[in-house]
Coordinates of C-alpha atoms in Angstrom, one line a residue:
X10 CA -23.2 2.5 2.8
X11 CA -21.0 4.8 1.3
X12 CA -16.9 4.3 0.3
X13 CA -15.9 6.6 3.2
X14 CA -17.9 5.4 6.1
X15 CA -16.8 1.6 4.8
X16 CA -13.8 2.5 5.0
X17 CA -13.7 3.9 8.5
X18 CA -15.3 0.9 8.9
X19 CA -12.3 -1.4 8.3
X20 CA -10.4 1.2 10.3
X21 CA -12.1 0.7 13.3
X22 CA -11.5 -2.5 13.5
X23 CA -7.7 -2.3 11.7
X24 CA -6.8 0.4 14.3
X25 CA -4.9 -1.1 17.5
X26 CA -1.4 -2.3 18.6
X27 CA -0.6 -5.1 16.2
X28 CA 3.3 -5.4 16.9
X29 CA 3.3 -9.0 16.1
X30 CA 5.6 -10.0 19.4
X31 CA 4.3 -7.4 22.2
X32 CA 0.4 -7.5 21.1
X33 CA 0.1 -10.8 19.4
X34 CA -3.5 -10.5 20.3
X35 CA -4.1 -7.5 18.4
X36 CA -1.9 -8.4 15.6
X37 CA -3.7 -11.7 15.2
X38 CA -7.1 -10.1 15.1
X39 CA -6.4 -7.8 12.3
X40 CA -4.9 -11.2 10.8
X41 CA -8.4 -12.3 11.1
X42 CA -10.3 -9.7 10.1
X43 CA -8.4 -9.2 6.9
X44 CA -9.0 -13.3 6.1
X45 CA -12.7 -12.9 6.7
X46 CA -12.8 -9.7 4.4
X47 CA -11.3 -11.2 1.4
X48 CA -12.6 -14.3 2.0
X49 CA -16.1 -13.0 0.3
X50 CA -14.5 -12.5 -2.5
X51 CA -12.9 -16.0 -3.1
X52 CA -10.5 -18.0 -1.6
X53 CA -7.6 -16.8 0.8
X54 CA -4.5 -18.7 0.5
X55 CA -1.6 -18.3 2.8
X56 CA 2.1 -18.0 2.2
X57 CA 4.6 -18.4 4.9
X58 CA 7.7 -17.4 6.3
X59 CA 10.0 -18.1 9.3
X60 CA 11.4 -15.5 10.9
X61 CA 13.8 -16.5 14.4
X62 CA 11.4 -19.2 14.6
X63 CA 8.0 -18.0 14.5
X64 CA 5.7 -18.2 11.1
X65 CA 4.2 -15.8 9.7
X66 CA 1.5 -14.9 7.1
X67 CA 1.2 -12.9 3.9
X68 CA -2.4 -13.5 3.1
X69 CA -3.2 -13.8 -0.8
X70 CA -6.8 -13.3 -2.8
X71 CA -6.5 -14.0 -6.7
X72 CA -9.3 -12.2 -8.9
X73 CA -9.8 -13.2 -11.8
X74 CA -9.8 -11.0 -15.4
X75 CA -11.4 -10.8 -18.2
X76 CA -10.0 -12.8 -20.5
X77 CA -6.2 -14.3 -21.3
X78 CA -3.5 -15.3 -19.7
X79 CA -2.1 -11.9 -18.4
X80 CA 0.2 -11.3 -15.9
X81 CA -1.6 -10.1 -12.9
X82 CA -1.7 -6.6 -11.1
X83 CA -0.5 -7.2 -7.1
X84 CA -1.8 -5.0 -4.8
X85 CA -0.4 -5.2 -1.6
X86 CA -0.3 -3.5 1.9
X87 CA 1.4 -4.5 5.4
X88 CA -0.7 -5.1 8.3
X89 CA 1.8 -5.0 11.6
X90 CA 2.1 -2.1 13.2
X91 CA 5.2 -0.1 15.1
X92 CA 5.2 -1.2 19.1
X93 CA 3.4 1.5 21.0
X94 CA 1.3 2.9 18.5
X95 CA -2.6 2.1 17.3
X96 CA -1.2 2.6 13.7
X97 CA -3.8 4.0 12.0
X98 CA -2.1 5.9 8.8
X99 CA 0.6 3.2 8.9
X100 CA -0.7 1.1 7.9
X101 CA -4.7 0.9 9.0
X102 CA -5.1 3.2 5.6
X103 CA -3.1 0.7 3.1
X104 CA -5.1 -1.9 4.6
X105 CA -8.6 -0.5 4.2
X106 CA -8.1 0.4 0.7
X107 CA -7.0 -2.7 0.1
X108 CA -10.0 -4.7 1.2
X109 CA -11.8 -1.7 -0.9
X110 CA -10.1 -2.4 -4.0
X111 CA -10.3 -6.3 -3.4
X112 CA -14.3 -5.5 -3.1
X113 CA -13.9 -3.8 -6.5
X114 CA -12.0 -5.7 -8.6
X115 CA -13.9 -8.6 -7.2
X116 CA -17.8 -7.2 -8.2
X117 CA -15.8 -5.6 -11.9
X118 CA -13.3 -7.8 -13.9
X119 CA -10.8 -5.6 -15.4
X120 CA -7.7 -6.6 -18.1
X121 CA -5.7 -8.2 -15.5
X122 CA -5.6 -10.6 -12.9
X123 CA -5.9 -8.6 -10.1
X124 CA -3.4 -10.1 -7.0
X125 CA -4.2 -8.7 -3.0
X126 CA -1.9 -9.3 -0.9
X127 CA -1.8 -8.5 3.1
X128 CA 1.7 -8.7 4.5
X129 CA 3.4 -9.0 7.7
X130 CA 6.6 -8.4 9.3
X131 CA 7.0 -4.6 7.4
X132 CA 8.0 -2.7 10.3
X133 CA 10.7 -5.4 11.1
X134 CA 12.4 -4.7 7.4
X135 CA 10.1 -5.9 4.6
X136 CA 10.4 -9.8 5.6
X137 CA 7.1 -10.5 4.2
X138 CA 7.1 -8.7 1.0
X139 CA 10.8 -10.0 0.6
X140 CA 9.7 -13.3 1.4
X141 CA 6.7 -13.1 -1.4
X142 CA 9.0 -11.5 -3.7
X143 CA 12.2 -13.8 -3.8
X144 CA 9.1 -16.8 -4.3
X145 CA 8.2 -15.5 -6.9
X146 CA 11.4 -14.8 -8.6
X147 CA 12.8 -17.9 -7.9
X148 CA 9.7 -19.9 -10.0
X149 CA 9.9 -17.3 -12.5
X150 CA 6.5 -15.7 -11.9
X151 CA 5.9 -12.2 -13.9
X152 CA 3.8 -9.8 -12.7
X153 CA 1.9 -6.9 -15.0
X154 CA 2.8 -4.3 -12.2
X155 CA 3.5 -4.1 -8.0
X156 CA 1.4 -2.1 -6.5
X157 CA 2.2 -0.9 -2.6
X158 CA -0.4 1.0 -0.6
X159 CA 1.3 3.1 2.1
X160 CA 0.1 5.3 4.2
X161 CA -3.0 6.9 2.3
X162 CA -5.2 9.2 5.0
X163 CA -3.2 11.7 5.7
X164 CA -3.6 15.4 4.4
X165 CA -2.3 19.4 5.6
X166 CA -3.6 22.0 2.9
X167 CA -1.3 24.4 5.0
X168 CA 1.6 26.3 3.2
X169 CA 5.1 24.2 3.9
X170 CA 3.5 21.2 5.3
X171 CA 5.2 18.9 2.6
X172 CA 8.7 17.9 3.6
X173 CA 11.0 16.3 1.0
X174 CA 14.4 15.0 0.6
X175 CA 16.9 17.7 -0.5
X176 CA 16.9 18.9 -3.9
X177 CA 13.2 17.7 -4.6
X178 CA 11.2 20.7 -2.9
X179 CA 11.7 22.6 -6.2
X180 CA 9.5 20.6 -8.4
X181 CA 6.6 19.5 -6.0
X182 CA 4.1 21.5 -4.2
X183 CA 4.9 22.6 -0.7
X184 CA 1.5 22.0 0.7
X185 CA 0.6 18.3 1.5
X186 CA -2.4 17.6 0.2
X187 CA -1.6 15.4 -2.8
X188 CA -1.3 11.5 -2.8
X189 CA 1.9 10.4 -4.5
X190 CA 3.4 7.8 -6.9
X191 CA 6.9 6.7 -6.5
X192 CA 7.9 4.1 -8.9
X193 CA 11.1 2.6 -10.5
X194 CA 12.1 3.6 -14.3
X195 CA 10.1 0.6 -16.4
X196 CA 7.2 2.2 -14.3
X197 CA 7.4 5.7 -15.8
X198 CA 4.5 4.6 -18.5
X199 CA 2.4 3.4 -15.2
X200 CA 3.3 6.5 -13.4
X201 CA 2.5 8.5 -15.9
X202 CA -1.3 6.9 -16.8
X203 CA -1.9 6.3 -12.9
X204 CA -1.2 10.6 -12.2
X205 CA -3.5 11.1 -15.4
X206 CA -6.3 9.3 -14.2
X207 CA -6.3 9.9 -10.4
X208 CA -6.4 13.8 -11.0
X209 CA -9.1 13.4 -13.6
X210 CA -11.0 11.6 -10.3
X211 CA -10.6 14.6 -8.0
X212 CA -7.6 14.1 -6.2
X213 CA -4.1 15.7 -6.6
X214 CA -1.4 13.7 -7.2
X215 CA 2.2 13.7 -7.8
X216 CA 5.1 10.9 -9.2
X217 CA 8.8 10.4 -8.9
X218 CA 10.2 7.9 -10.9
X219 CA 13.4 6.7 -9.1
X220 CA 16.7 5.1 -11.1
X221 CA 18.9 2.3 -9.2
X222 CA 16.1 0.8 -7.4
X223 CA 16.0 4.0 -5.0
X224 CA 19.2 3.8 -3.8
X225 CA 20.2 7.7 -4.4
X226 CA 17.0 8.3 -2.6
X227 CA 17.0 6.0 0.5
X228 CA 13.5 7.3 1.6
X229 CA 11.8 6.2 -1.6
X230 CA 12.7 2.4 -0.4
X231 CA 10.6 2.0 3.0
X232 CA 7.9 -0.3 1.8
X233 CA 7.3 -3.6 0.6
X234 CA 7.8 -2.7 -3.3
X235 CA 11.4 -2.1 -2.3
X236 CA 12.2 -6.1 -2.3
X237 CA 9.9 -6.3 -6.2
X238 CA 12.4 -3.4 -7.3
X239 CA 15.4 -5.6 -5.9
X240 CA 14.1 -8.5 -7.8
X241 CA 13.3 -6.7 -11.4
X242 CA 10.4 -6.4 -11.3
X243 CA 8.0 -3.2 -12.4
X244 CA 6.5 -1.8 -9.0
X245 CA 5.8 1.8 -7.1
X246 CA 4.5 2.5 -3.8
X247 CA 1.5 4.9 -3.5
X248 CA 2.2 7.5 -0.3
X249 CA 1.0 9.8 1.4
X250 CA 4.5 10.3 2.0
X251 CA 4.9 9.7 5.7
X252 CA 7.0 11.3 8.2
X253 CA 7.7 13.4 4.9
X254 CA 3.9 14.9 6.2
X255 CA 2.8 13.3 9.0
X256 CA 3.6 14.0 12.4
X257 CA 1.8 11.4 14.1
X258 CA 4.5 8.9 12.0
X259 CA 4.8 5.9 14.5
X260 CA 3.8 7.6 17.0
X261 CA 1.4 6.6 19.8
X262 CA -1.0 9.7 18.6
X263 CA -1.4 8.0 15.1
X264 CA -5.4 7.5 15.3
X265 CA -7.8 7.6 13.0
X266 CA -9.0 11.3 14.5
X267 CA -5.8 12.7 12.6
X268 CA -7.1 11.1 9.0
X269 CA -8.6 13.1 6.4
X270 CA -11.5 10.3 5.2
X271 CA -12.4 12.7 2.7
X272 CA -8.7 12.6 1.4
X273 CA -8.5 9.1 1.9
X274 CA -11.6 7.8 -0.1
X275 CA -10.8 9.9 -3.3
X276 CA -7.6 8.1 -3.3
X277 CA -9.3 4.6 -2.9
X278 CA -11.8 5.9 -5.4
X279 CA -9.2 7.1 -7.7
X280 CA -7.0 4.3 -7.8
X281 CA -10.2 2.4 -8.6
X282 CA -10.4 3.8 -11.5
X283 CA -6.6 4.5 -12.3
X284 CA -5.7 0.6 -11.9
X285 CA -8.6 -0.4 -13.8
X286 CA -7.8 1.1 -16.7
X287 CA -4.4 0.4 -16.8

C-alpha cells in the first residue's frame, strides 16, 4: 500500500469530532487508535495531566538510534479537535504523518533517538505539550530538536492564496502551495538543513526563524512547540500555515475532501528524509 492511500487511511479513521468534553466518544477513539498504531512499533507509555479535574493523555513511543547516548528528536502532534468540526487538517494531518514517521523511524534507525508524541488538550491552550514540556524541564531532560506537526494537507496553487502577518508578504510566495518551517533562532541551522532537504524531495518549502520565542509574531506561537520555546529548548512547528491558507480552519467544512493527499504525502515523505538526515 502506498504512503498516500496509508495515509488517508489514518485519516479516515482520525477524521471526526474529538472535542475531548462534547464528543468524548470520538475523542477517546482517536485516543485509541493512535495507542494501537504506535503500539507495533514498541511500547506506548502514557504521561498525564489534570486539567479541572479530568486526566488526560499525551501518548509517548521511544525509538531507538543507532548508536550513543544522543539526545533524542520529539516529534509530536495534537489529537483533539475544535467543537463542531471533523477536524481533518487540524489536526487529522499532524496525526497521520506522525504515525507515518513513527512507522519509519521504527523499520530505519537514524542518529537520534527518535521521540513521538500524541498530545491532547491543544485546542484548549497547549495544556498537554506544556504539561510534557515543564516535565521535562524540571528533570533536566535535553532534547536534540522539537519537532511540531501542524496542519500539513492543505494546498491552493492560486495567485494570492497565501496570507501572512504584515510585513512578511514581501519575502514569501503569494501562492500557497509550499509546506513551512517556523522555528526559534538556535533552530536556524535545523531550518536551514530541513528547507534543503525537503525541496531536494519534491516539495516547496519555506522557513521563518522567529527571535523572543515568537512573541513579535503572535501567530508563529499556536502550537505545541510554543511551551519547548518557553522552556529553552531548540523546536519549530512544520505548517501548512493555517487560517494563514485555509478556509476550512475550525470550521465544520474541514474534511478530508478539502486535502491535497498528493501535497500531503510529499511532506510526510520529505520530512522522512529531512529529519533522518539531520
Amino acid at each position: 500500500m502506498d504512503l498516500k492511500q496509508r495515509l488517508q487511511n489514518h485519516l479516515t479513521e482520525i477524521v471526526r469530532d474529538r472535542d475531548p468534553y462534547l464528543s468524548p466518544i470520538g475523542h477517546l477513539y482517536v485516543q485509541q487508535y493512535i495507542r494501537a498504531q504506535l503500539q507495533q512499533w514498541g511500547t506506548v507509555e502514557t504521561h498525564e495531566f489534570t486539567v479541572n479535574g479530568k486526566t488526560h493523555q499525551n501518548l509517548i513511543l521511544n525509538l531507538p538510534s543507532s548508536g550513543k547516548e544522543y539526545p533524542p528528536i520529539l516529534i509530536g502532534a495534537h489529537y483533539d479537535g475544535v467543537p463542531g468540526s471533523p477536524a481533518a487538517d487540524d489536526n487529522g494531518t499532524g496525526v497521520a504523518v506522525l504515525l507515518e514517521l513513527a512507522k519509519a523511524f521504527a523499520a530505519e534507525t537514524i542518529k537520534y533517538p527518535v521521540r513521538i508524541v500524541a498530545f491532547d488538550m491543544e485546542e484548549y491552550g497547549l495544556l498537554g505539550s506544556q504539561a510534557y514540556a515543564n516535565l521535562l524541564k524540571q528533570q533536566g531532560q535535553r532534547l536534540r530538536l522539537m519537532i511540531s506537526l501542524e496542519m500539513l494537507g492543505y494546498c491552493d496553487d492560486s495567485p494570492n492564496s497565501q496570507r501572512y502577518p504584515a510585513g512578511l508578504e514581501r519575502f514569501y510566495p503569494d501562492r500557497g502551495n509550499f509546506i513551512a518551517l517556523i522555528g526559534n533562532l538556535t533552530a536556524l541551522p535545523d531550518l536551514m538543513k530541513l528547507r534543503v532537504n525537503i525541496r531536494g524531495s519534491g516539495t516547496k518549502c519555506e522557513f521563518l526563524p522567529v527571535p523572543d520565542r515568537g512573541t513579535i509574531v503572535p501567530q508563529t506561537r499556536l502550537s505545541d512547540h510554543a511551551p519547548f520555546w518557553d522552556n529553552g529548548y531548540r523546536a519549530m512547528m512544520i505548517t501548512d500555515t493555517a487560517f494563514m491558507r485555509n478556509p476550512h480552519y475550525h470550521q465544520a467544512s474541514d474534511r478530508i475532501e478539502t486535502l491535497n493527499l498528493d501535497f500531503l504525502a510529499g511532506v510526510c515523505r520529505g520530512l522522512e528524509i529531512a529529519i533522518g538526515r539531520l
